Amino acid sequence: AESWRVATGYTVWEATKDLLRQAGQMTGPQLLAQLQALTGSTGAGKRLLVRLRHSSEVKVVSGTDSPVYSWVE
């Protein structure tokens, strides 16, 4: 992680929420790919997807091919 992120206590969970917040909306596969890049791990990426699914700040709806994650303020 970048030193400012460590110094300010910027966590992977905060980075995950920022990613979706900035995008506004992403499909499950797009989001998983981004989270895998962020964490360097498929397992960690999947755990973050589950955490997002249960977050009150995120709405998940069934898309045509995959779930769509949307940020809600």
Coordinates of N, CA and C in Angstrom, one line a residue:
A1 N 0.8 -1.2 0.0 CA 0.0 0.0 0.0 C 0.9 1.2 0.0
E2 N 0.3 2.3 -0.5 CA 1.0 3.6 -0.5 C 1.2 4.1 0.9
S3 N 2.3 4.7 1.2 CA 2.6 5.1 2.6 C 1.5 6.0 3.2
W4 N 0.9 6.9 2.4 CA -0.1 7.8 3.0 C -1.3 7.0 3.4
R5 N -1.6 5.9 2.7 CA -2.8 5.1 3.1 C -2.5 4.4 4.4
V6 N -1.3 3.9 4.6 CA -0.9 3.3 5.8 C -0.9 4.3 7.0
A7 N -0.4 5.4 6.7 CA -0.3 6.5 7.7 C -1.6 7.0 8.2
T8 N -2.6 7.0 7.3 CA -3.9 7.5 7.6 C -4.9 6.4 8.0
G9 N -4.4 5.2 8.0 CA -5.3 4.1 8.4 C -6.3 3.7 7.3
Y10 N -5.9 4.0 6.1 CA -6.8 3.7 5.0 C -6.8 2.2 4.8
T11 N -8.0 1.6 4.9 CA -8.1 0.1 4.9 C -8.5 -0.4 3.5
V12 N -8.3 -1.7 3.4 CA -8.8 -2.4 2.1 C -10.3 -2.2 2.0
W13 N -11.1 -2.3 3.2 CA -12.5 -2.1 3.1 C -12.9 -0.7 2.7
E14 N -12.2 0.3 3.1 CA -12.4 1.7 2.7 C -12.1 1.8 1.2
A15 N -11.0 1.2 0.8 CA -10.7 1.3 -0.7 C -11.7 0.6 -1.5
T16 N -12.3 -0.5 -1.0 CA -13.3 -1.3 -1.7 C -14.6 -0.4 -1.8
K17 N -15.0 0.3 -0.8 CA -16.1 1.1 -0.8 C -15.9 2.3 -1.8
D18 N -14.7 2.9 -1.7 CA -14.3 4.0 -2.6 C -14.4 3.6 -4.1
L19 N -14.0 2.4 -4.4 CA -14.0 1.9 -5.7 C -15.4 1.9 -6.3
L20 N -16.4 1.3 -5.5 CA -17.7 1.2 -5.9 C -18.4 2.6 -5.9
R21 N -18.1 3.4 -4.9 CA -18.7 4.7 -4.8 C -18.3 5.6 -6.0
Q22 N -17.0 5.5 -6.4 CA -16.6 6.3 -7.6 C -17.2 5.8 -8.9
A23 N -17.3 4.5 -9.0 CA -17.9 3.9 -10.2 C -19.4 4.1 -10.3
G24 N -20.0 4.1 -9.1 CA -21.5 4.2 -9.0 C -22.2 2.9 -9.1
Q25 N -21.7 2.1 -10.1 CA -22.4 0.8 -10.4 C -21.4 -0.1 -11.1
M26 N -21.3 -1.4 -10.8 CA -20.5 -2.3 -11.5 C -21.1 -3.7 -11.4
T27 N -20.8 -4.5 -12.4 CA -21.3 -5.9 -12.4 C -20.4 -6.7 -11.4
G28 N -20.9 -7.8 -11.0 CA -20.2 -8.7 -10.1 C -18.8 -9.1 -10.6
P29 N -18.7 -9.5 -11.9 CA -17.4 -9.9 -12.5 C -16.4 -8.7 -12.6
Q30 N -16.9 -7.6 -12.9 CA -16.1 -6.4 -13.0 C -15.5 -6.0 -11.6
L31 N -16.4 -6.0 -10.7 CA -16.1 -5.7 -9.3 C -15.1 -6.7 -8.7
L32 N -15.3 -8.0 -9.0 CA -14.4 -9.0 -8.5 C -13.0 -8.8 -9.1
A33 N -13.0 -8.5 -10.4 CA -11.7 -8.3 -11.0 C -10.9 -7.1 -10.4
Q34 N -11.6 -6.1 -10.1 CA -11.0 -4.9 -9.4 C -10.6 -5.2 -8.0
L35 N -11.4 -6.0 -7.3 CA -11.0 -6.4 -5.9 C -9.9 -7.4 -5.9
Q36 N -9.8 -8.3 -6.9 CA -8.6 -9.2 -7.0 C -7.4 -8.4 -7.2
A37 N -7.4 -7.3 -8.0 CA -6.3 -6.5 -8.3 C -5.9 -5.7 -7.1
L38 N -6.9 -5.3 -6.3 CA -6.6 -4.5 -5.1 C -6.0 -5.4 -4.0
T39 N -6.5 -6.6 -3.9 CA -6.0 -7.4 -2.8 C -4.9 -8.4 -3.2
G40 N -4.8 -8.7 -4.5 CA -3.9 -9.7 -5.0 C -4.3 -11.2 -4.7
S41 N -5.6 -11.3 -4.4 CA -6.1 -12.7 -4.0 C -7.6 -12.8 -4.5
T42 N -7.9 -14.0 -5.1 CA -9.3 -14.3 -5.5 C -10.1 -14.4 -4.2
G43 N -9.6 -15.1 -3.2 CA -10.4 -15.4 -2.0 C -10.7 -14.1 -1.3
A44 N -9.7 -13.2 -1.2 CA -10.0 -11.9 -0.5 C -11.0 -11.1 -1.3
G45 N -10.9 -11.1 -2.6 CA -11.8 -10.4 -3.4 C -13.2 -10.9 -3.2
K46 N -13.4 -12.2 -3.2 CA -14.7 -12.8 -3.0 C -15.3 -12.4 -1.6
R47 N -14.4 -12.4 -0.6 CA -14.9 -12.0 0.8 C -15.4 -10.6 0.8
L48 N -14.7 -9.7 0.1 CA -15.1 -8.3 0.0 C -16.4 -8.2 -0.7
L49 N -16.6 -9.0 -1.8 CA -17.9 -9.0 -2.5 C -19.1 -9.3 -1.5
V50 N -18.8 -10.3 -0.7 CA -19.9 -10.8 0.3 C -20.1 -9.6 1.2
R51 N -19.0 -9.0 1.7 CA -19.2 -7.9 2.6 C -20.0 -6.7 2.0
L52 N -19.7 -6.4 0.7 CA -20.4 -5.4 0.0 C -21.9 -5.7 -0.1
R53 N -22.2 -7.0 -0.4 CA -23.6 -7.5 -0.6 C -24.4 -7.2 0.7
H54 N -23.7 -7.3 1.9 CA -24.4 -7.1 3.1 C -24.3 -5.7 3.7
S55 N -23.7 -4.8 2.9 CA -23.5 -3.4 3.4 C -24.8 -2.6 3.1
S56 N -25.2 -1.8 4.1 CA -26.3 -0.9 3.9 C -26.1 0.2 2.8
E57 N -24.8 0.4 2.5 CA -24.5 1.4 1.5 C -24.5 0.9 0.0
V58 N -24.8 -0.4 -0.1 CA -24.7 -1.1 -1.4 C -26.0 -1.8 -1.7
K59 N -26.5 -1.6 -2.9 CA -27.7 -2.3 -3.4 C -27.2 -3.3 -4.5
V60 N -27.7 -4.5 -4.3 CA -27.4 -5.6 -5.3 C -28.7 -6.0 -6.0
V61 N -28.7 -6.0 -7.3 CA -29.8 -6.5 -8.1 C -29.4 -7.5 -9.1
S62 N -30.2 -8.4 -9.4 CA -29.9 -9.4 -10.4 C -29.9 -8.8 -11.8
G63 N -28.7 -8.9 -12.5 CA -28.6 -8.4 -13.8 C -28.9 -9.5 -14.8
T64 N -28.8 -9.3 -16.1 CA -29.0 -10.3 -17.1 C -28.1 -11.5 -16.9
D65 N -26.8 -11.3 -16.8 CA -25.8 -12.3 -16.7 C -25.2 -12.5 -15.3
S66 N -25.2 -11.4 -14.5 CA -24.6 -11.4 -13.2 C -25.2 -10.3 -12.3
P67 N -24.9 -10.4 -11.0 CA -25.5 -9.3 -10.2 C -24.8 -8.0 -10.5
V68 N -25.6 -6.9 -10.2 CA -25.1 -5.5 -10.4 C -25.1 -4.9 -9.0
Y69 N -23.9 -4.4 -8.7 CA -23.7 -3.7 -7.4 C -23.8 -2.2 -7.6
S70 N -24.6 -1.5 -6.8 CA -24.7 -0.1 -7.0 C -24.5 0.6 -5.6
W71 N -23.9 1.7 -5.7 CA -23.6 2.5 -4.4 C -24.9 3.3 -4.1
V72 N -25.3 3.3 -2.9 CA -26.4 4.1 -2.5 C -26.0 5.0 -1.3
E73 N -26.2 6.3 -1.4 CA -25.8 7.2 -0.4 C -26.7 7.1 0.8

